[in-house]
Amino acid sequence: MRILIMGGTWFLGKRIVEEALARGWDVSTFNRGQSGIDVPGVHAVRGDRTVQEDLVRLGFAGPWDAVVDTSSAEMSPRDVLLAVRALQEAVGRWVHVSTVSVYEGWPHQPITEVSPVLECPPDGDERFGYTGPDGSPTTYGFQKAGAERAVAQVFSDRSVFLRPGVILGPEEYVGRLPWWLNRVARGGRVLAPAPADRRIQPVDVRDVARFAVDQAASTTSGAYNVTHPEGITFQGFLETCFTVTQRAGRPQWVEPDVLIEHGVKQWTELPLWRTHEGVWEVDSARAVGAGLRCRPLTETITDTWAWLQADGSPVAHPRWAEHGIAPDREAKILAALA
């Protein structure tokens, strides 16, 4: 099996490369060589996916049975369309890493793969879309929906769309789980979003990678929601953080309306917390039926702490600084609740 990874040097892309190599596949990667380092054993092709000449040159390095595209997160639909057109003769099938943000109803409503998707043309530029006053929908969601349409326009039933929600695990660059682990490691009372028994469903990067490689070798098509089918309660999540860090402390569970009254920003100041009904109601049954297997999230938390303790540092990314409430602000809120 010959596979091309668009990206392939950090977090999900790196894990996909490692999974494909472990299966004995011939693996090529395409990136600018500016973020992360190449996994030993790959055939690295340097270039910019927004440059036609670079894509044409990439095509000459093929053909490949499949491509897994992990590098389009910041790309407009027009940029994705450029790539799929340039590689349509060099690639057998296209596995596209998308997002649950493409759904019209997310995060307000429970989601399945038949839920309506945001409207965006396959040749839309980076200006298409908008972000709603409550943070949904997002320009990002519109752009990713347009990117899916760009792939489908060219690859049709040779295309697969993976729609994960939150991806966690070692080498995470966004900083959600690392922030919680580092916060718990400081000990004391920890501001925690009630209800404690609310179930969240992030997924381990290694499980997403395995499923992506499975889909590269498959003959199915269409969309898959890639979320943890069992998930974990927020209480279980924080208890595991306390266990693995071996720090003394306890969560201070605070009702959502009180957190909102204090101006706590959802999704960022308390990562993984959002009050919308459908944020953690994304059905992954189709993916499970196609072979998605998710490890317990306690393992994800444990392994991420081990990575951090081993001087783990992700590829630098601006989103890392967005996450986590400032210590003095947290202390002030906790004092007001005492």
Coordinates of C-alpha atoms in Angstrom, one line a residue:
M1 CA 0.0 0.0 0.0
R2 CA 1.3 3.4 -1.0
I3 CA 0.0 6.4 1.0
L4 CA 0.5 10.1 0.9
I5 CA 0.1 12.2 4.0
M6 CA -0.5 15.9 3.6
G7 CA 1.3 17.2 6.6
G8 CA 2.7 14.3 8.6
T9 CA 5.2 15.9 11.1
W10 CA 3.1 16.7 14.2
F11 CA 0.3 15.4 16.3
L12 CA -2.4 13.7 14.2
G13 CA -0.4 13.7 11.0
K14 CA 2.6 12.2 12.7
R15 CA 0.6 9.5 14.4
I16 CA -1.0 8.6 11.0
V17 CA 2.5 8.3 9.5
E18 CA 3.7 6.1 12.4
E19 CA 0.6 3.9 12.1
A20 CA 1.0 3.4 8.3
L21 CA 4.7 2.7 8.7
A22 CA 3.9 0.1 11.4
R23 CA 1.8 -1.7 8.8
G24 CA 4.7 -1.9 6.4
W25 CA 3.3 0.6 4.0
D26 CA 5.2 2.9 1.7
V27 CA 4.6 6.4 3.1
S28 CA 5.2 9.8 1.5
T29 CA 4.6 13.2 3.2
F30 CA 4.1 16.6 1.7
N31 CA 4.8 19.7 3.7
R32 CA 6.9 22.9 3.8
G33 CA 9.4 21.4 6.4
Q34 CA 8.7 24.3 8.8
S35 CA 6.8 22.5 11.6
G36 CA 8.0 19.4 13.3
I37 CA 10.4 16.9 11.9
D38 CA 10.0 14.0 9.4
V39 CA 9.3 10.6 10.9
P40 CA 12.2 8.3 10.0
G41 CA 11.2 6.0 7.1
V42 CA 9.0 8.4 5.1
H43 CA 9.6 9.8 1.6
A44 CA 9.4 13.5 2.3
V45 CA 8.4 15.9 -0.5
R46 CA 8.8 19.6 0.3
G47 CA 6.4 22.2 -1.0
D48 CA 3.5 24.6 -0.4
R49 CA 0.1 23.1 -1.1
T50 CA -1.2 26.5 -2.1
V51 CA 1.3 26.7 -5.0
Q52 CA 0.2 25.0 -8.2
E53 CA 3.7 24.3 -9.3
D54 CA 4.6 22.5 -6.1
L55 CA 1.4 20.4 -6.3
V56 CA 2.2 19.4 -9.9
R57 CA 5.7 18.4 -8.8
L58 CA 4.2 16.4 -6.0
G59 CA 2.0 14.5 -8.4
F60 CA 5.1 13.3 -10.3
A61 CA 6.2 11.5 -7.0
G62 CA 3.1 9.3 -7.1
P63 CA 0.9 7.4 -7.7
W64 CA -0.5 6.5 -4.3
D65 CA -3.4 4.3 -3.3
A66 CA -4.7 6.9 -1.0
V67 CA -4.0 10.3 0.6
V68 CA -4.8 11.4 4.1
D69 CA -5.2 15.2 4.3
T70 CA -4.4 16.5 7.8
S71 CA -3.0 19.9 6.8
S72 CA -6.1 21.8 5.5
A73 CA -7.3 23.2 8.9
E74 CA -6.2 26.7 7.9
M75 CA -6.9 26.4 4.2
S76 CA -9.8 27.9 2.3
P77 CA -12.0 25.6 0.2
R78 CA -10.4 27.1 -2.9
D79 CA -7.0 26.0 -1.7
V80 CA -8.3 22.5 -1.0
L81 CA -9.9 22.4 -4.5
L82 CA -6.5 23.3 -6.0
A83 CA -4.9 20.3 -4.3
V84 CA -7.6 17.8 -5.2
R85 CA -7.6 18.8 -8.8
A86 CA -3.8 18.7 -9.0
L87 CA -3.7 15.2 -7.5
Q88 CA -6.8 13.5 -8.9
E89 CA -4.8 11.3 -11.3
A90 CA -2.1 10.5 -8.8
V91 CA -4.3 9.3 -5.9
G92 CA -6.8 6.5 -5.6
R93 CA -8.9 7.8 -2.7
W94 CA -8.9 10.9 -0.5
V95 CA -9.4 10.7 3.3
H96 CA -10.1 14.2 4.5
V97 CA -9.8 15.2 8.2
S98 CA -12.6 17.6 8.8
T99 CA -14.5 18.6 12.0
V100 CA -17.9 18.5 13.7
S101 CA -18.0 22.2 13.2
V102 CA -19.3 21.6 9.7
Y103 CA -22.7 20.8 11.1
E104 CA -25.4 23.5 11.1
G105 CA -26.7 22.3 14.5
W106 CA -23.5 21.9 16.4
P107 CA -23.0 22.5 19.3
H108 CA -26.7 23.2 19.9
Q109 CA -28.3 19.9 18.9
P110 CA -27.4 16.2 19.0
I111 CA -25.6 15.3 15.7
T112 CA -25.4 12.3 13.4
E113 CA -23.9 12.1 9.9
V114 CA -27.3 12.9 8.3
S115 CA -27.5 16.2 10.2
P116 CA -27.4 19.3 7.8
V117 CA -24.0 20.7 7.0
L118 CA -23.2 24.4 6.6
E119 CA -23.4 25.8 3.1
C120 CA -20.1 26.9 1.5
P121 CA -19.1 26.6 -2.1
P122 CA -16.2 24.4 -3.0
D123 CA -14.3 27.4 -4.5
G124 CA -15.0 29.7 -1.6
D125 CA -12.1 31.9 -0.4
E126 CA -11.0 32.6 3.2
R127 CA -13.6 35.4 3.5
F128 CA -16.6 33.1 3.2
G129 CA -18.7 32.5 6.3
Y130 CA -19.2 34.2 9.6
T131 CA -19.1 33.5 13.4
G132 CA -22.3 33.8 15.3
P133 CA -22.7 36.0 18.4
D134 CA -22.6 33.0 20.7
G135 CA -19.7 31.4 18.9
S136 CA -21.6 29.2 16.5
P137 CA -21.6 28.7 13.7
T138 CA -18.0 29.6 13.0
T139 CA -16.2 30.9 9.9
Y140 CA -14.0 27.8 10.5
G141 CA -17.0 25.5 10.2
F142 CA -18.1 27.2 6.9
Q143 CA -14.6 26.9 5.5
K144 CA -14.3 23.2 6.4
A145 CA -17.7 22.5 4.9
G146 CA -16.6 24.1 1.7
A147 CA -13.4 22.1 1.8
E148 CA -15.4 18.8 2.1
R149 CA -17.4 19.9 -1.0
A150 CA -14.2 20.6 -2.9
V151 CA -13.0 17.1 -2.2
A152 CA -16.3 15.5 -3.1
Q153 CA -16.5 17.5 -6.3
V154 CA -13.4 15.8 -7.6
F155 CA -13.2 12.5 -5.8
S156 CA -16.9 11.7 -5.4
D157 CA -17.4 8.2 -4.0
R158 CA -13.6 7.9 -3.6
S159 CA -13.7 10.4 -0.7
V160 CA -14.0 9.9 3.0
F161 CA -14.6 12.6 5.6
L162 CA -13.5 12.2 9.2
R163 CA -15.3 14.6 11.5
P164 CA -13.7 14.5 15.0
G165 CA -14.7 16.8 17.8
V166 CA -11.9 17.3 20.3
I167 CA -8.7 15.3 19.8
L168 CA -6.5 14.8 22.9
G169 CA -3.3 12.8 23.7
P170 CA 0.5 13.1 23.8
E171 CA 2.0 16.0 21.8
E172 CA -1.3 17.9 21.8
Y173 CA -0.6 21.4 20.5
V174 CA -3.9 23.1 21.4
G175 CA -3.3 22.7 25.1
R176 CA -6.7 21.6 26.5
L177 CA -5.6 18.5 28.4
P178 CA -2.1 19.8 29.2
W179 CA -3.7 22.8 30.9
W180 CA -6.0 20.7 33.1
L181 CA -3.1 18.5 34.1
N182 CA -0.8 21.3 34.9
R183 CA -3.6 23.1 36.8
V184 CA -4.4 20.0 38.9
A185 CA -0.7 19.5 39.5
R186 CA -0.6 22.9 41.4
G187 CA -3.1 21.4 43.8
G188 CA -5.7 23.2 46.0
R189 CA -9.3 23.9 45.1
V190 CA -9.8 23.7 41.3
L191 CA -12.6 25.6 39.6
A192 CA -14.7 22.9 37.9
P193 CA -17.8 23.2 35.7
A194 CA -20.9 21.5 37.1
P195 CA -22.6 19.1 36.6
A196 CA -19.9 16.7 37.6
D197 CA -21.7 13.8 35.9
R198 CA -21.9 15.5 32.5
R199 CA -20.3 13.1 30.0
I200 CA -17.7 14.5 27.5
Q201 CA -16.4 12.6 24.4
P202 CA -13.0 13.7 23.3
V203 CA -11.0 11.1 21.4
D204 CA -7.4 9.9 21.6
V205 CA -5.1 11.0 18.7
R206 CA -3.8 7.5 18.3
D207 CA -7.3 6.1 17.8
V208 CA -8.1 8.7 15.2
A209 CA -4.9 7.9 13.4
R210 CA -5.6 4.2 13.3
F211 CA -9.1 4.8 12.0
A212 CA -7.8 7.2 9.3
V213 CA -5.3 4.6 8.1
D214 CA -8.1 1.9 8.1
Q215 CA -10.2 4.2 5.9
A216 CA -7.3 4.8 3.5
A217 CA -7.2 1.0 2.9
S218 CA -11.0 0.7 2.8
T219 CA -13.4 0.9 -0.1
T220 CA -16.2 2.8 1.8
S221 CA -17.0 6.4 1.3
G222 CA -18.9 9.2 3.0
A223 CA -18.6 10.9 6.4
Y224 CA -17.8 9.5 9.9
N225 CA -18.2 11.3 13.2
V226 CA -15.0 10.4 15.1
T227 CA -15.9 10.9 18.7
H228 CA -15.5 8.6 21.8
P229 CA -18.6 6.4 22.0
E230 CA -18.5 6.0 25.8
G231 CA -16.7 9.2 26.8
I232 CA -16.0 10.1 30.4
T233 CA -17.7 12.2 33.0
F234 CA -16.1 15.5 33.9
Q235 CA -15.7 14.2 37.4
G236 CA -14.0 11.1 36.1
F237 CA -11.8 13.3 33.9
L238 CA -10.7 15.5 36.8
E239 CA -10.3 12.5 39.3
T240 CA -7.9 10.9 36.8
C241 CA -6.0 14.1 36.5
F242 CA -5.6 14.2 40.3
T243 CA -4.6 10.5 40.3
V244 CA -1.9 10.7 37.6
T245 CA -0.4 14.0 38.9
Q246 CA -0.4 12.7 42.5
R247 CA -1.3 16.1 43.9
A248 CA -3.6 16.9 46.8
G249 CA -6.6 19.0 46.0
R250 CA -10.2 18.8 45.0
P251 CA -12.6 20.2 42.4
Q252 CA -14.9 23.0 43.3
W253 CA -18.0 22.3 41.2
V254 CA -19.7 25.5 40.2
E255 CA -23.0 25.7 38.3
P256 CA -22.9 27.0 34.7
D257 CA -25.0 30.1 35.4
V258 CA -22.6 31.1 38.2
L259 CA -19.5 30.6 35.9
I260 CA -21.2 32.7 33.2
E261 CA -22.1 35.4 35.8
H262 CA -18.4 35.6 36.6
G263 CA -17.6 36.0 32.9
V264 CA -15.8 32.7 32.6
K265 CA -15.2 32.0 28.9
Q266 CA -16.6 28.7 27.7
W267 CA -14.3 26.3 25.8
T268 CA -11.2 28.3 26.5
E269 CA -10.8 29.5 30.1
L270 CA -12.2 26.1 31.3
P271 CA -11.2 23.9 28.4
L272 CA -13.8 21.2 27.4
W273 CA -16.6 23.1 29.1
R274 CA -19.5 24.4 27.0
T275 CA -23.1 24.7 28.1
H276 CA -24.7 23.9 24.7
E277 CA -26.8 20.8 24.7
G278 CA -25.3 19.1 21.6
V279 CA -21.6 19.8 22.1
W280 CA -21.0 16.3 23.5
E281 CA -23.9 14.6 21.8
V282 CA -22.2 13.6 18.5
D283 CA -23.1 10.1 17.5
S284 CA -20.1 7.9 16.3
A285 CA -22.0 4.7 15.7
R286 CA -21.2 4.7 12.0
A287 CA -17.5 5.0 12.7
V288 CA -17.7 2.3 15.3
G289 CA -19.4 0.0 12.8
A290 CA -16.6 0.7 10.4
G291 CA -13.9 -0.2 12.9
L292 CA -13.3 2.8 15.2
R293 CA -11.9 1.6 18.5
C294 CA -11.3 4.0 21.3
R295 CA -9.1 3.4 24.4
P296 CA -10.4 4.5 27.8
L297 CA -9.8 8.2 28.2
T298 CA -8.1 7.5 31.5
E299 CA -5.3 6.0 29.4
T300 CA -5.1 9.2 27.2
I301 CA -4.8 11.3 30.4
T302 CA -2.2 9.1 31.9
D303 CA -0.1 9.0 28.7
T304 CA -0.3 12.8 28.2
W305 CA 0.9 13.4 31.8
A306 CA 3.8 11.0 31.2
W307 CA 4.7 12.9 28.0
L308 CA 4.6 16.3 29.8
Q309 CA 6.8 14.9 32.6
A310 CA 9.3 13.7 30.1
D311 CA 9.7 17.4 29.0
G312 CA 7.0 17.0 26.4
S313 CA 6.7 20.1 24.3
P314 CA 4.3 20.4 21.3
V315 CA 4.9 22.2 18.1
A316 CA 4.5 25.9 18.9
H317 CA 0.9 27.0 18.1
P318 CA -1.0 30.2 19.0
R319 CA -4.0 28.2 20.3
W320 CA -2.0 27.0 23.3
A321 CA -2.1 30.4 24.9
E322 CA -5.9 30.6 24.5
H323 CA -6.6 27.9 27.0
G324 CA -6.9 28.1 30.8
I325 CA -8.1 30.6 33.3
A326 CA -5.4 32.8 34.9
P327 CA -4.5 31.8 38.4
D328 CA -5.4 35.1 40.0
R329 CA -8.7 35.2 38.2
E330 CA -9.5 31.6 39.3
A331 CA -8.5 32.4 42.9
K332 CA -10.8 35.5 42.9
I333 CA -13.8 33.5 41.7
L334 CA -13.1 30.7 44.2
A335 CA -12.8 33.3 47.0
A336 CA -16.2 34.8 46.1
L337 CA -17.8 31.3 46.3
A338 CA -16.3 30.4 49.7

